[in-house]
Amino acid sequence: MKDDVCIRDLEKDFGGFKAVNKLSLRVKHGEIYGLLGPNGAGKTTVIKILCGLLRPSSGEAYVLDTKVPDPRTASRIGYMPQELAMYRGLTVHENLAFYGEVFGLSKQQIDTREQALLKLIDLQDSRDTLVDQLSGGMQHRTSLACALLHEPQLLFLDEPTVGVDPDLRASFWQYFEELRDSGITILITTHYMDEARHCDRIGFMREGRLIAEGSPQELLELTHTDSLEDAFLSYSRTGGSA
Amino acid sequence: MKVSRVFAVTKRALRDIKNDRRTRVLIFVAPLLVMILFGVAFTGNVKDVRVIVVNNDTAAASSSLSDKIISNFDTSTLNVAYSNSESDAIGQVQNGSAYAVIAFPSTFTQSVEARASGQTSIPQENVTVSILADKSNVNVANPIIAAVNNAVVQTTQGQGHQPPVSVDASNAIYGANAQFIDTFVPGIVSVAVWQITMLLTLIAFVGERTSGTLSRLLASPLKESELVAGYAVAFGAIGAAQSAVLLAVAVLLFHITIVGNVFLSFGVIALLAIVAEGLGILLSSFARREAQAVQFLPFVVLPAFLLSGVFWPIEAIPEWLQPVSYLLPTTYAVEAVRSVNLRGWGLDKIYPDVVALLIFAGVFLVLATILLRRRE
């Protein structure tokens, strides 16, 4: 199966601080790949490089067979930044319509997609509410919808579940699995280890390096642990060998 | 550059303003308030200034020249009181109950008549009206002096003494009936639009950065140039609308003179707003929070207010400071709008100012685009 993301020996240096250090990984088409690690492990930097917001210091990264940064990938990827990235003074509909227009969707396409997405995230009644007046959970769902409007092939979700209550987190993972089943590849970062069991494959990141990789089951078996958190700690102590 | 994406940005920026009542008030009500305050404060002439006349002139009342001069005083400006003692009159100025002492010498009428009949030996002080004024406020002292001068000229002309030289400034080439407010309204409009556009841009772009929307946009097919252009269209349109409202109110309330094509002046102001937007984007990158961005405002607004010829001409600014005036985009906007409003000039005559604004806009917009395009 072909890879939608391919990263080789990627390094990112911020004035002497190596945020990403000799990182190599592949995300296969149609899988949910979870990049796990504590705050400051370099997860967001990796996502930003893949979205073309940062330049690699060395090494290379390919997104949908195109070396990044390259503006041609933009219309095929969906990106949900950590900060939610919505206009708080605009309504849900106005936000969605704006991002739709930026991606070159017609008014009709926007309307059709908006209806389907609002139904998916259960926000049909809040279409004309200002984002500012939505609850935190509703804002998270709207932010996800903004990243999905243009039907991307590949989705980058940077800590989409931070500050989200357990109920909504469960339904988020349900959306992600539905999206994957419809053929969308997802690269997701999180520092909530236990929710990563929904991923098809996981990469543990620490201090800019990938210290372990595999399916949740494999990682648990290799470390003889029964939670991903313990598995991570086990790798973290040994610096990468199980 | 794709026009549909530019307009998507424009529409979004305008929606932000449409949805927020406070921003709408800032855009349309705040500058109106400023203009009305300045208009009301500056259109009034000095009135009812108390002066003490000490008339020592001994001439008979029927022939007294000093009495004739006093009767010609503009009584709306001067509130005339009398005293026989110069020291008492000076005391009244010193205790603040009067602004000036106007004194006539004892042989005034006699000396003036003797001079008129050719006697050259009369000393100058005998024909001099002396004004001992409190000059601590020149805006009060100067009208007193002017009122006395006018009365003297009027009286001597009434006596049939024509001055050897006369000056006639009653036929104006431009601005025949212009008041001070006609001169400063173009400045108020320019500075208000400059300041508010700068503020809107700083807040919008710091917001784009901190809320993550800028990241989402830069990861989308939207080009940096389209983002800059989209905001330029939005803020240019708002600037033009602001100037239309301000000029309309100035015409209705203060009857200011507009002899030129107002749409040309709206265009100039729109261009100024675009310059402010470009500079605002550049400045916004130096601020991490909105509170930090707002701190740039005094540095951008005060020089514009004081040095771009809003209230006094560039020529009145010390020569060493004048280059600063010519580095301020507002200088060109003020000059252009004033020329359109009061001189009725068209694009054929204000083009140097417009070209200057276009250069500012071009440089700032290109720099803003480059700045946004930069990737760490």
PDB file of C-alpha atoms in Angstrom, chain B residues 161-166:
ATOM      1  CA  HIS B 161      -7.074 110.173   5.690  1.00  0.00           C
ATOM      2  CA  GLN B 162      -6.299 107.481   3.151  1.00  0.00           C
ATOM      3  CA  PRO B 163      -3.148 105.510   3.964  1.00  0.00           C
ATOM      4  CA  PRO B 164      -0.431 105.923   1.298  1.00  0.00           C
ATOM      5  CA  VAL B 165      -0.450 102.174   0.529  1.00  0.00           C
ATOM      6  CA  SER B 166      -3.425  99.834   0.656  1.00  0.00           C
TER       7      SER B 166
END
